[in-house]
GROMACS .gro file of C-alpha atoms in nm:
model
  494
    1UNK     CA    1   0.221  -4.661 -12.576
    2UNK     CA    2   0.528  -4.643 -12.800
    3UNK     CA    3   0.745  -4.938 -12.890
    4UNK     CA    4   1.028  -4.793 -12.688
    5UNK     CA    5   0.801  -4.766 -12.386
    6UNK     CA    6   0.678  -5.123 -12.431
    7UNK     CA    7   1.021  -5.276 -12.493
    8UNK     CA    8   1.101  -5.647 -12.499
    9UNK     CA    9   0.948  -5.889 -12.245
   10UNK     CA   10   1.284  -5.910 -12.068
   11UNK     CA   11   1.309  -5.531 -12.039
   12UNK     CA   12   0.951  -5.502 -11.911
   13UNK     CA   13   1.021  -5.778 -11.657
   14UNK     CA   14   1.330  -5.591 -11.528
   15UNK     CA   15   1.136  -5.264 -11.498
   16UNK     CA   16   0.846  -5.423 -11.311
   17UNK     CA   17   1.049  -5.640 -11.069
   18UNK     CA   18   1.288  -5.477 -10.820
   19UNK     CA   19   1.643  -5.616 -10.830
   20UNK     CA   20   1.740  -5.881 -10.575
   21UNK     CA   21   2.022  -5.825 -10.326
   22UNK     CA   22   2.378  -5.914 -10.412
   23UNK     CA   23   2.387  -6.193 -10.152
   24UNK     CA   24   2.066  -6.349 -10.287
   25UNK     CA   25   2.200  -6.341 -10.645
   26UNK     CA   26   2.529  -6.501 -10.540
   27UNK     CA   27   2.359  -6.784 -10.352
   28UNK     CA   28   2.119  -6.862 -10.638
   29UNK     CA   29   2.411  -6.856 -10.880
   30UNK     CA   30   2.605  -7.110 -10.670
   31UNK     CA   31   2.306  -7.342 -10.653
   32UNK     CA   32   2.278  -7.344 -11.035
   33UNK     CA   33   2.650  -7.401 -11.105
   34UNK     CA   34   2.588  -7.774 -11.169
   35UNK     CA   35   2.282  -7.722 -11.394
   36UNK     CA   36   2.400  -7.741 -11.752
   37UNK     CA   37   2.069  -7.705 -11.933
   38UNK     CA   38   2.004  -7.327 -11.983
   39UNK     CA   39   1.629  -7.386 -12.014
   40UNK     CA   40   1.616  -7.567 -11.682
   41UNK     CA   41   1.839  -7.302 -11.521
   42UNK     CA   42   1.609  -7.022 -11.644
   43UNK     CA   43   1.298  -7.203 -11.519
   44UNK     CA   44   1.465  -7.253 -11.183
   45UNK     CA   45   1.571  -6.887 -11.146
   46UNK     CA   46   1.221  -6.763 -11.235
   47UNK     CA   47   1.069  -7.001 -10.981
   48UNK     CA   48   1.318  -6.901 -10.712
   49UNK     CA   49   1.262  -6.529 -10.765
   50UNK     CA   50   0.885  -6.576 -10.763
   51UNK     CA   51   0.915  -6.779 -10.441
   52UNK     CA   52   1.131  -6.510 -10.282
   53UNK     CA   53   0.878  -6.228 -10.365
   54UNK     CA   54   0.889  -5.933 -10.127
   55UNK     CA   55   1.057  -6.132  -9.849
   56UNK     CA   56   1.402  -6.015  -9.957
   57UNK     CA   57   1.352  -5.679  -9.781
   58UNK     CA   58   1.268  -5.866  -9.460
   59UNK     CA   59   1.582  -6.077  -9.485
   60UNK     CA   60   1.792  -5.760  -9.521
   61UNK     CA   61   1.695  -5.667  -9.164
   62UNK     CA   62   1.883  -5.971  -9.028
   63UNK     CA   63   2.215  -5.829  -8.896
   64UNK     CA   64   2.418  -6.155  -8.937
   65UNK     CA   65   2.548  -6.222  -9.292
   66UNK     CA   66   2.572  -6.605  -9.254
   67UNK     CA   67   2.211  -6.615  -9.139
   68UNK     CA   68   2.100  -6.411  -9.440
   69UNK     CA   69   2.287  -6.640  -9.679
   70UNK     CA   70   2.139  -6.949  -9.509
   71UNK     CA   71   1.791  -6.806  -9.564
   72UNK     CA   72   1.857  -6.749  -9.934
   73UNK     CA   73   1.997  -7.102  -9.977
   74UNK     CA   74   1.696  -7.256  -9.802
   75UNK     CA   75   1.454  -7.076 -10.032
   76UNK     CA   76   1.668  -7.162 -10.333
   77UNK     CA   77   1.668  -7.533 -10.245
   78UNK     CA   78   1.291  -7.537 -10.222
   79UNK     CA   79   1.264  -7.387 -10.571
   80UNK     CA   80   1.523  -7.637 -10.695
   81UNK     CA   81   1.319  -7.931 -10.564
   82UNK     CA   82   1.008  -7.804 -10.740
   83UNK     CA   83   1.184  -7.800 -11.077
   84UNK     CA   84   1.357  -8.135 -11.026
   85UNK     CA   85   1.035  -8.322 -10.942
   86UNK     CA   86   0.896  -8.252 -11.290
   87UNK     CA   87   1.156  -8.463 -11.473
   88UNK     CA   88   1.369  -8.760 -11.359
   89UNK     CA   89   1.660  -8.662 -11.584
   90UNK     CA   90   1.663  -8.313 -11.441
   91UNK     CA   91   1.654  -8.455 -11.090
   92UNK     CA   92   1.970  -8.655 -11.161
   93UNK     CA   93   2.144  -8.351 -11.306
   94UNK     CA   94   2.066  -8.132 -11.010
   95UNK     CA   95   2.130  -8.389 -10.739
   96UNK     CA   96   2.489  -8.275 -10.694
   97UNK     CA   97   2.380  -7.911 -10.669
   98UNK     CA   98   2.122  -7.995 -10.404
   99UNK     CA   99   2.374  -8.191 -10.198
  100UNK     CA  100   2.631  -7.910 -10.218
  101UNK     CA  101   2.373  -7.645 -10.124
  102UNK     CA  102   2.249  -7.842  -9.824
  103UNK     CA  103   2.604  -7.892  -9.696
  104UNK     CA  104   2.671  -7.518  -9.720
  105UNK     CA  105   2.336  -7.440  -9.555
  106UNK     CA  106   2.412  -7.668  -9.261
  107UNK     CA  107   2.756  -7.514  -9.223
  108UNK     CA  108   2.626  -7.154  -9.239
  109UNK     CA  109   2.349  -7.229  -8.992
  110UNK     CA  110   2.596  -7.385  -8.748
  111UNK     CA  111   2.827  -7.085  -8.781
  112UNK     CA  112   2.540  -6.845  -8.723
  113UNK     CA  113   2.428  -7.036  -8.414
  114UNK     CA  114   2.780  -7.008  -8.275
  115UNK     CA  115   2.806  -6.639  -8.363
  116UNK     CA  116   2.483  -6.528  -8.191
  117UNK     CA  117   2.585  -6.630  -7.835
  118UNK     CA  118   2.921  -6.462  -7.884
  119UNK     CA  119   2.750  -6.142  -7.997
  120UNK     CA  120   2.511  -6.151  -7.700
  121UNK     CA  121   2.804  -6.198  -7.462
  122UNK     CA  122   2.990  -5.900  -7.613
  123UNK     CA  123   2.683  -5.675  -7.584
  124UNK     CA  124   2.625  -5.780  -7.221
  125UNK     CA  125   2.990  -5.710  -7.135
  126UNK     CA  126   2.974  -5.364  -7.295
  127UNK     CA  127   2.651  -5.275  -7.110
  128UNK     CA  128   2.805  -5.375  -6.776
  129UNK     CA  129   3.110  -5.166  -6.860
  130UNK     CA  130   2.896  -4.857  -6.935
  131UNK     CA  131   2.706  -4.900  -6.609
  132UNK     CA  132   3.027  -4.921  -6.408
  133UNK     CA  133   3.170  -4.599  -6.555
  134UNK     CA  134   3.078  -4.250  -6.416
  135UNK     CA  135   2.789  -4.101  -6.606
  136UNK     CA  136   2.891  -3.843  -6.863
  137UNK     CA  137   2.763  -3.701  -7.187
  138UNK     CA  138   2.976  -3.711  -7.496
  139UNK     CA  139   3.056  -3.399  -7.688
  140UNK     CA  140   2.779  -3.298  -7.925
  141UNK     CA  141   2.846  -3.114  -8.248
  142UNK     CA  142   2.615  -2.848  -8.379
  143UNK     CA  143   2.601  -2.639  -8.691
  144UNK     CA  144   2.634  -2.327  -8.483
  145UNK     CA  145   2.946  -2.441  -8.297
  146UNK     CA  146   3.120  -2.631  -8.577
  147UNK     CA  147   3.134  -2.947  -8.367
  148UNK     CA  148   3.353  -2.777  -8.106
  149UNK     CA  149   3.117  -2.748  -7.809
  150UNK     CA  150   3.131  -2.994  -7.520
  151UNK     CA  151   2.849  -3.061  -7.277
  152UNK     CA  152   2.949  -3.074  -6.913
  153UNK     CA  153   2.759  -3.205  -6.611
  154UNK     CA  154   2.383  -3.165  -6.641
  155UNK     CA  155   2.203  -2.977  -6.368
  156UNK     CA  156   1.848  -3.028  -6.247
  157UNK     CA  157   1.588  -2.962  -6.519
  158UNK     CA  158   1.305  -2.715  -6.495
  159UNK     CA  159   1.018  -2.886  -6.312
  160UNK     CA  160   0.673  -2.747  -6.378
  161UNK     CA  161   0.337  -2.887  -6.269
  162UNK     CA  162   0.135  -3.011  -6.567
  163UNK     CA  163  -0.078  -2.751  -6.743
  164UNK     CA  164   0.012  -2.466  -6.509
  165UNK     CA  165   0.186  -2.140  -6.589
  166UNK     CA  166   0.502  -2.050  -6.402
  167UNK     CA  167   0.339  -1.731  -6.287
  168UNK     CA  168   0.132  -1.945  -6.050
  169UNK     CA  169   0.255  -1.902  -5.689
  170UNK     CA  170   0.495  -2.179  -5.589
  171UNK     CA  171   0.717  -2.281  -5.301
  172UNK     CA  172   1.003  -2.070  -5.432
  173UNK     CA  173   1.156  -2.030  -5.086
  174UNK     CA  174   1.233  -2.399  -5.069
  175UNK     CA  175   1.434  -2.400  -5.394
  176UNK     CA  176   1.814  -2.391  -5.348
  177UNK     CA  177   1.926  -2.036  -5.423
  178UNK     CA  178   2.260  -2.150  -5.564
  179UNK     CA  179   2.114  -2.382  -5.827
  180UNK     CA  180   2.273  -2.330  -6.166
  181UNK     CA  181   2.046  -2.146  -6.412
  182UNK     CA  182   2.168  -2.342  -6.713
  183UNK     CA  183   2.019  -2.674  -6.816
  184UNK     CA  184   2.346  -2.790  -6.974
  185UNK     CA  185   2.670  -2.599  -6.931
  186UNK     CA  186   2.898  -2.517  -7.224
  187UNK     CA  187   3.272  -2.554  -7.224
  188UNK     CA  188   3.450  -2.234  -7.125
  189UNK     CA  189   3.614  -2.030  -7.399
  190UNK     CA  190   3.938  -1.837  -7.373
  191UNK     CA  191   3.861  -1.531  -7.163
  192UNK     CA  192   3.868  -1.202  -7.348
  193UNK     CA  193   3.963  -1.343  -7.687
  194UNK     CA  194   3.805  -1.143  -7.970
  195UNK     CA  195   3.601  -1.380  -8.191
  196UNK     CA  196   3.733  -1.463  -8.535
  197UNK     CA  197   3.589  -1.282  -8.834
  198UNK     CA  198   3.210  -1.323  -8.862
  199UNK     CA  199   3.034  -1.214  -9.179
  200UNK     CA  200   2.686  -1.214  -9.329
  201UNK     CA  201   2.665  -1.542  -9.522
  202UNK     CA  202   2.308  -1.524  -9.649
  203UNK     CA  203   1.987  -1.332  -9.595
  204UNK     CA  204   1.619  -1.341  -9.680
  205UNK     CA  205   1.322  -1.107  -9.639
  206UNK     CA  206   1.287  -1.186  -9.267
  207UNK     CA  207   1.619  -1.339  -9.161
  208UNK     CA  208   1.997  -1.306  -9.163
  209UNK     CA  209   2.248  -1.593  -9.148
  210UNK     CA  210   2.606  -1.537  -9.030
  211UNK     CA  211   2.919  -1.741  -9.081
  212UNK     CA  212   2.932  -1.866  -8.719
  213UNK     CA  213   2.587  -2.026  -8.754
  214UNK     CA  214   2.397  -1.736  -8.599
  215UNK     CA  215   2.056  -1.682  -8.757
  216UNK     CA  216   1.867  -1.364  -8.668
  217UNK     CA  217   1.494  -1.341  -8.735
  218UNK     CA  218   1.408  -0.987  -8.843
  219UNK     CA  219   1.033  -0.999  -8.909
  220UNK     CA  220   0.960  -0.815  -8.580
  221UNK     CA  221   1.235  -0.550  -8.612
  222UNK     CA  222   1.142  -0.184  -8.560
  223UNK     CA  223   1.347   0.135  -8.547
  224UNK     CA  224   1.341   0.330  -8.224
  225UNK     CA  225   1.506   0.639  -8.083
  226UNK     CA  226   1.861   0.676  -8.221
  227UNK     CA  227   2.146   0.630  -7.975
  228UNK     CA  228   2.285   0.964  -7.860
  229UNK     CA  229   2.475   0.969  -7.530
  230UNK     CA  230   2.787   1.082  -7.349
  231UNK     CA  231   3.020   0.914  -7.102
  232UNK     CA  232   3.163   1.043  -6.775
  233UNK     CA  233   3.494   0.985  -6.600
  234UNK     CA  234   3.546   0.864  -6.244
  235UNK     CA  235   3.616   1.220  -6.128
  236UNK     CA  236   3.281   1.343  -6.262
  237UNK     CA  237   3.389   1.506  -6.588
  238UNK     CA  238   3.154   1.473  -6.885
  239UNK     CA  239   3.348   1.367  -7.192
  240UNK     CA  240   3.279   1.589  -7.496
  241UNK     CA  241   3.232   1.303  -7.743
  242UNK     CA  242   2.876   1.204  -7.827
  243UNK     CA  243   2.831   0.838  -7.913
  244UNK     CA  244   2.575   0.688  -8.151
  245UNK     CA  245   2.669   0.319  -8.126
  246UNK     CA  246   2.652   0.063  -7.843
  247UNK     CA  247   2.949   0.014  -7.613
  248UNK     CA  248   2.826  -0.293  -7.426
  249UNK     CA  249   2.573  -0.575  -7.391
  250UNK     CA  250   2.328  -0.610  -7.102
  251UNK     CA  251   2.189  -0.961  -7.050
  252UNK     CA  252   1.831  -1.001  -6.923
  253UNK     CA  253   1.562  -1.258  -6.860
  254UNK     CA  254   1.225  -1.191  -7.021
  255UNK     CA  255   1.019  -1.243  -6.700
  256UNK     CA  256   0.747  -1.397  -6.915
  257UNK     CA  257   0.527  -1.701  -6.858
  258UNK     CA  258   0.696  -2.035  -6.927
  259UNK     CA  259   0.543  -2.370  -7.017
  260UNK     CA  260   0.710  -2.712  -7.003
  261UNK     CA  261   0.910  -2.808  -7.310
  262UNK     CA  262   0.724  -3.137  -7.342
  263UNK     CA  263   0.491  -3.300  -7.595
  264UNK     CA  264   0.138  -3.174  -7.547
  265UNK     CA  265   0.240  -2.816  -7.466
  266UNK     CA  266   0.329  -2.708  -7.820
  267UNK     CA  267   0.041  -2.463  -7.847
  268UNK     CA  268   0.109  -2.301  -7.508
  269UNK     CA  269   0.484  -2.268  -7.574
  270UNK     CA  270   0.424  -2.117  -7.916
  271UNK     CA  271   0.158  -1.874  -7.796
  272UNK     CA  272   0.373  -1.769  -7.501
  273UNK     CA  273   0.671  -1.688  -7.723
  274UNK     CA  274   0.457  -1.503  -7.976
  275UNK     CA  275   0.295  -1.296  -7.700
  276UNK     CA  276   0.640  -1.209  -7.564
  277UNK     CA  277   0.764  -1.096  -7.905
  278UNK     CA  278   0.457  -0.877  -7.961
  279UNK     CA  279   0.501  -0.719  -7.618
  280UNK     CA  280   0.872  -0.650  -7.667
  281UNK     CA  281   0.810  -0.502  -8.011
  282UNK     CA  282   0.532  -0.276  -7.882
  283UNK     CA  283   0.730  -0.157  -7.579
  284UNK     CA  284   1.069  -0.164  -7.757
  285UNK     CA  285   1.187  -0.343  -7.446
  286UNK     CA  286   1.495  -0.527  -7.579
  287UNK     CA  287   1.712  -0.523  -7.887
  288UNK     CA  288   1.721  -0.903  -7.900
  289UNK     CA  289   1.519  -1.193  -7.761
  290UNK     CA  290   1.641  -1.555  -7.759
  291UNK     CA  291   1.350  -1.796  -7.727
  292UNK     CA  292   1.364  -2.138  -7.564
  293UNK     CA  293   1.446  -2.314  -7.891
  294UNK     CA  294   1.749  -2.091  -7.947
  295UNK     CA  295   1.588  -1.869  -8.211
  296UNK     CA  296   1.730  -1.515  -8.206
  297UNK     CA  297   1.490  -1.228  -8.281
  298UNK     CA  298   1.598  -0.870  -8.344
  299UNK     CA  299   1.318  -0.652  -8.206
  300UNK     CA  300   1.479  -0.307  -8.194
  301UNK     CA  301   1.735  -0.204  -8.452
  302UNK     CA  302   2.098  -0.202  -8.333
  303UNK     CA  303   2.129   0.171  -8.397
  304UNK     CA  304   1.831   0.242  -8.171
  305UNK     CA  305   1.809   0.245  -7.792
  306UNK     CA  306   1.572  -0.001  -7.629
  307UNK     CA  307   1.394   0.056  -7.296
  308UNK     CA  308   1.563  -0.237  -7.126
  309UNK     CA  309   1.784  -0.107  -6.847
  310UNK     CA  310   1.593   0.150  -6.643
  311UNK     CA  311   1.834   0.311  -6.398
  312UNK     CA  312   2.174   0.145  -6.391
  313UNK     CA  313   2.545   0.196  -6.334
  314UNK     CA  314   2.846   0.036  -6.494
  315UNK     CA  315   3.212   0.133  -6.532
  316UNK     CA  316   3.519   0.023  -6.721
  317UNK     CA  317   3.857   0.173  -6.648
  318UNK     CA  318   3.808   0.548  -6.613
  319UNK     CA  319   3.475   0.550  -6.799
  320UNK     CA  320   3.142   0.556  -6.614
  321UNK     CA  321   2.814   0.472  -6.789
  322UNK     CA  322   2.483   0.592  -6.645
  323UNK     CA  323   2.258   0.585  -6.954
  324UNK     CA  324   2.261   0.209  -7.011
  325UNK     CA  325   1.962   0.213  -7.246
  326UNK     CA  326   2.167   0.413  -7.495
  327UNK     CA  327   2.510   0.266  -7.427
  328UNK     CA  328   2.416  -0.102  -7.410
  329UNK     CA  329   2.236  -0.350  -7.633
  330UNK     CA  330   1.963  -0.535  -7.445
  331UNK     CA  331   1.973  -0.915  -7.500
  332UNK     CA  332   1.701  -1.110  -7.323
  333UNK     CA  333   1.671  -1.487  -7.275
  334UNK     CA  334   1.317  -1.623  -7.261
  335UNK     CA  335   1.327  -1.722  -6.894
  336UNK     CA  336   1.255  -1.564  -6.557
  337UNK     CA  337   1.407  -1.486  -6.219
  338UNK     CA  338   1.232  -1.685  -5.949
  339UNK     CA  339   1.315  -1.796  -5.597
  340UNK     CA  340   1.655  -1.629  -5.585
  341UNK     CA  341   1.780  -1.767  -5.916
  342UNK     CA  342   1.727  -1.760  -6.290
  343UNK     CA  343   1.525  -2.061  -6.403
  344UNK     CA  344   1.726  -2.305  -6.617
  345UNK     CA  345   1.762  -2.201  -6.979
  346UNK     CA  346   1.816  -2.447  -7.261
  347UNK     CA  347   2.142  -2.542  -7.425
  348UNK     CA  348   2.004  -2.407  -7.752
  349UNK     CA  349   1.967  -2.067  -7.583
  350UNK     CA  350   2.324  -2.083  -7.454
  351UNK     CA  351   2.471  -2.161  -7.796
  352UNK     CA  352   2.261  -1.894  -7.966
  353UNK     CA  353   2.347  -1.642  -7.694
  354UNK     CA  354   2.717  -1.708  -7.730
  355UNK     CA  355   2.704  -1.678  -8.109
  356UNK     CA  356   2.508  -1.355  -8.080
  357UNK     CA  357   2.756  -1.218  -7.826
  358UNK     CA  358   3.047  -1.300  -8.059
  359UNK     CA  359   2.875  -1.126  -8.348
  360UNK     CA  360   2.787  -0.811  -8.152
  361UNK     CA  361   3.130  -0.789  -7.990
  362UNK     CA  362   3.298  -0.806  -8.328
  363UNK     CA  363   3.063  -0.567  -8.504
  364UNK     CA  364   3.081  -0.293  -8.240
  365UNK     CA  365   3.428  -0.367  -8.091
  366UNK     CA  366   3.272  -0.433  -7.749
  367UNK     CA  367   3.519  -0.505  -7.468
  368UNK     CA  368   3.456  -0.826  -7.271
  369UNK     CA  369   3.422  -0.625  -6.946
  370UNK     CA  370   3.128  -0.443  -7.103
  371UNK     CA  371   2.915  -0.759  -7.134
  372UNK     CA  372   2.729  -0.755  -6.805
  373UNK     CA  373   2.400  -0.872  -6.657
  374UNK     CA  374   2.105  -0.655  -6.561
  375UNK     CA  375   2.112  -0.776  -6.201
  376UNK     CA  376   2.466  -0.642  -6.157
  377UNK     CA  377   2.392  -0.296  -6.299
  378UNK     CA  378   2.037  -0.215  -6.187
  379UNK     CA  379   1.979   0.042  -5.909
  380UNK     CA  380   1.693   0.232  -5.744
  381UNK     CA  381   1.803   0.597  -5.713
  382UNK     CA  382   1.502   0.694  -5.501
  383UNK     CA  383   1.582   0.435  -5.236
  384UNK     CA  384   1.958   0.435  -5.283
  385UNK     CA  385   1.962   0.057  -5.323
  386UNK     CA  386   2.108  -0.191  -5.566
  387UNK     CA  387   1.913  -0.484  -5.710
  388UNK     CA  388   1.600  -0.307  -5.830
  389UNK     CA  389   1.607  -0.579  -6.098
  390UNK     CA  390   1.781  -0.906  -6.019
  391UNK     CA  391   1.771  -1.095  -6.349
  392UNK     CA  392   2.101  -1.278  -6.382
  393UNK     CA  393   2.217  -1.143  -6.044
  394UNK     CA  394   2.379  -1.485  -6.018
  395UNK     CA  395   2.448  -1.778  -6.245
  396UNK     CA  396   2.526  -1.620  -6.581
  397UNK     CA  397   2.777  -1.843  -6.770
  398UNK     CA  398   3.040  -1.577  -6.834
  399UNK     CA  399   3.323  -1.827  -6.891
  400UNK     CA  400   3.123  -2.025  -7.147
  401UNK     CA  401   3.078  -1.700  -7.339
  402UNK     CA  402   3.450  -1.620  -7.331
  403UNK     CA  403   3.388  -1.336  -7.086
  404UNK     CA  404   3.551  -1.249  -6.753
  405UNK     CA  405   3.361  -1.335  -6.436
  406UNK     CA  406   3.201  -0.999  -6.358
  407UNK     CA  407   3.053  -1.137  -6.037
  408UNK     CA  408   3.406  -1.101  -5.899
  409UNK     CA  409   3.452  -0.737  -6.011
  410UNK     CA  410   3.385  -0.467  -5.749
  411UNK     CA  411   3.033  -0.339  -5.811
  412UNK     CA  412   3.055   0.018  -5.954
  413UNK     CA  413   2.720   0.128  -5.810
  414UNK     CA  414   2.851   0.055  -5.457
  415UNK     CA  415   3.218   0.150  -5.491
  416UNK     CA  416   3.157   0.473  -5.687
  417UNK     CA  417   2.817   0.590  -5.566
  418UNK     CA  418   2.764   0.427  -5.229
  419UNK     CA  419   2.444   0.239  -5.313
  420UNK     CA  420   2.333   0.001  -5.037
  421UNK     CA  421   2.102  -0.302  -5.006
  422UNK     CA  422   1.824  -0.399  -4.764
  423UNK     CA  423   1.712  -0.710  -4.577
  424UNK     CA  424   1.477  -0.810  -4.857
  425UNK     CA  425   1.772  -0.821  -5.095
  426UNK     CA  426   1.964  -1.052  -4.861
  427UNK     CA  427   1.664  -1.280  -4.813
  428UNK     CA  428   1.627  -1.312  -5.188
  429UNK     CA  429   1.995  -1.359  -5.272
  430UNK     CA  430   2.092  -1.561  -4.966
  431UNK     CA  431   2.446  -1.422  -4.971
  432UNK     CA  432   2.652  -1.142  -5.122
  433UNK     CA  433   2.853  -1.219  -5.434
  434UNK     CA  434   3.233  -1.153  -5.431
  435UNK     CA  435   3.214  -0.829  -5.630
  436UNK     CA  436   2.964  -0.679  -5.386
  437UNK     CA  437   3.184  -0.772  -5.091
  438UNK     CA  438   3.490  -0.619  -5.261
  439UNK     CA  439   3.303  -0.294  -5.336
  440UNK     CA  440   3.189  -0.259  -4.975
  441UNK     CA  441   3.546  -0.311  -4.854
  442UNK     CA  442   3.670  -0.034  -5.085
  443UNK     CA  443   3.402   0.201  -4.957
  444UNK     CA  444   3.476   0.120  -4.592
  445UNK     CA  445   3.849   0.165  -4.647
  446UNK     CA  446   3.796   0.512  -4.790
  447UNK     CA  447   3.569   0.606  -4.499
  448UNK     CA  448   3.842   0.508  -4.253
  449UNK     CA  449   4.108   0.703  -4.443
  450UNK     CA  450   3.891   1.016  -4.443
  451UNK     CA  451   3.784   0.964  -4.081
  452UNK     CA  452   3.413   0.983  -4.163
  453UNK     CA  453   3.133   0.738  -4.108
  454UNK     CA  454   3.034   0.492  -4.376
  455UNK     CA  455   2.679   0.634  -4.386
  456UNK     CA  456   2.815   0.985  -4.439
  457UNK     CA  457   3.031   0.863  -4.726
  458UNK     CA  458   2.734   0.685  -4.882
  459UNK     CA  459   2.522   1.003  -4.871
  460UNK     CA  460   2.802   1.199  -5.034
  461UNK     CA  461   2.847   0.942  -5.311
  462UNK     CA  462   2.473   0.914  -5.383
  463UNK     CA  463   2.452   1.292  -5.411
  464UNK     CA  464   2.729   1.269  -5.670
  465UNK     CA  465   2.525   1.014  -5.862
  466UNK     CA  466   2.220   1.240  -5.875
  467UNK     CA  467   2.432   1.534  -5.987
  468UNK     CA  468   2.613   1.332  -6.254
  469UNK     CA  469   2.288   1.181  -6.375
  470UNK     CA  470   2.120   1.519  -6.412
  471UNK     CA  471   2.418   1.646  -6.615
  472UNK     CA  472   2.353   1.389  -6.887
  473UNK     CA  473   2.144   1.494  -7.187
  474UNK     CA  474   1.798   1.333  -7.192
  475UNK     CA  475   1.754   1.125  -7.508
  476UNK     CA  476   1.462   1.219  -7.730
  477UNK     CA  477   1.158   1.009  -7.646
  478UNK     CA  478   1.305   0.879  -7.321
  479UNK     CA  479   1.122   0.877  -6.990
  480UNK     CA  480   1.350   1.063  -6.747
  481UNK     CA  481   1.180   0.928  -6.435
  482UNK     CA  482   1.142   0.575  -6.564
  483UNK     CA  483   1.184   0.315  -6.294
  484UNK     CA  484   0.954   0.041  -6.419
  485UNK     CA  485   1.090  -0.287  -6.549
  486UNK     CA  486   1.092  -0.376  -6.914
  487UNK     CA  487   0.938  -0.711  -6.820
  488UNK     CA  488   0.576  -0.807  -6.784
  489UNK     CA  489   0.592  -0.878  -6.412
  490UNK     CA  490   0.575  -0.635  -6.124
  491UNK     CA  491   0.773  -0.861  -5.890
  492UNK     CA  492   1.132  -0.758  -5.939
  493UNK     CA  493   1.290  -1.000  -5.692
  494UNK     CA  494   1.111  -1.328  -5.759
   0.00000   0.00000   0.00000
């Protein structure tokens, strides 16, 4: 050991003993104000610090400053008595200091005893005030929303029997069909506003981080069949332009097994999500998956079509889209459609979904009316029915995403192509949504104007659909007769 490392006894003492608190030092200093002899003062301070030991950290937990100071004075007086008893002359010198310290101690203790009841009364009054107010949750900031997201009223949480998978048969019929599918709603954004500039802020081997807080995991990403499609007009003309980029976003639920988000289920939740990601990667079922913790995974490259839509119809203005796999990005939330509703998703999924939507809309200039749910677009051409898939057929938080309420827009598959629905659809949904009602009214009005029956008009429109669909080029690697869901369940309607 070097001389510098050893140092003087005073330096070694300072290194080995942790410093006392400011309050403790002040109280000990006041006690020794009347001790003139420096030797006696030093002996006293060493004795007091040794007596205090490691109890100073415990005193720091006391929330009332007068009580802390009273503690330090009490310990200091005891050390002072020990020094004074050794010499009569010292006892006389320090008598004044002891008297002064005891007077201050009594005063501080009395003040603390008066302060505690007042504090207890204030806390009790505040608790009663909170209980009397309507229950509400304060706004919660997050890194992804820049402290600008407010939580609204909380709906009923997902209830799952312990240690059972949600694929187990349940009393789904008894669940209210109009229950909100979101665990915690987000504040609505301005409808149709294009998000502010979003850029790539950082990236690693298996992830990308964007300026709005969006993080995309890319370890599972694969390239699929390149996008190559054409768009038709409402009068049946095939536009000459061939597109190689997405024009819209189609929101899905993964239809995978779910486990409770509770302690003790970590292994099941993790294995379930990993199995879902492997399945989606193998089948190229979606472009993106948002798991229950809000993690965003890119499974199929943006420039590639995913097999997420099956047969579907959507329209915007004069444009009609029939190849939704090529024209739309598939974004799936790890959840499932069950009992006439989408099971509640987490707030983390909502925030991540909104950030992802903002990013995709900006990157590909996607119109807000082109961000739609699978349940609104899916059809069964063989049966001439809507609702072949019903994921997000109700309950998607369009307003929270800054999107128009597409449940109110006349359904293109009904208004343009005369698709119908059956009794099973009505039993599952419970009621028709406003856009479906509006589309049926448009179809009935045209039938009256042309003096033909509604069934005859439907047959004519569905024949148009088959003719228009056959006129579209078949993408390389696509399954022309595909009518199987991209999910892992065969039950399309919960």
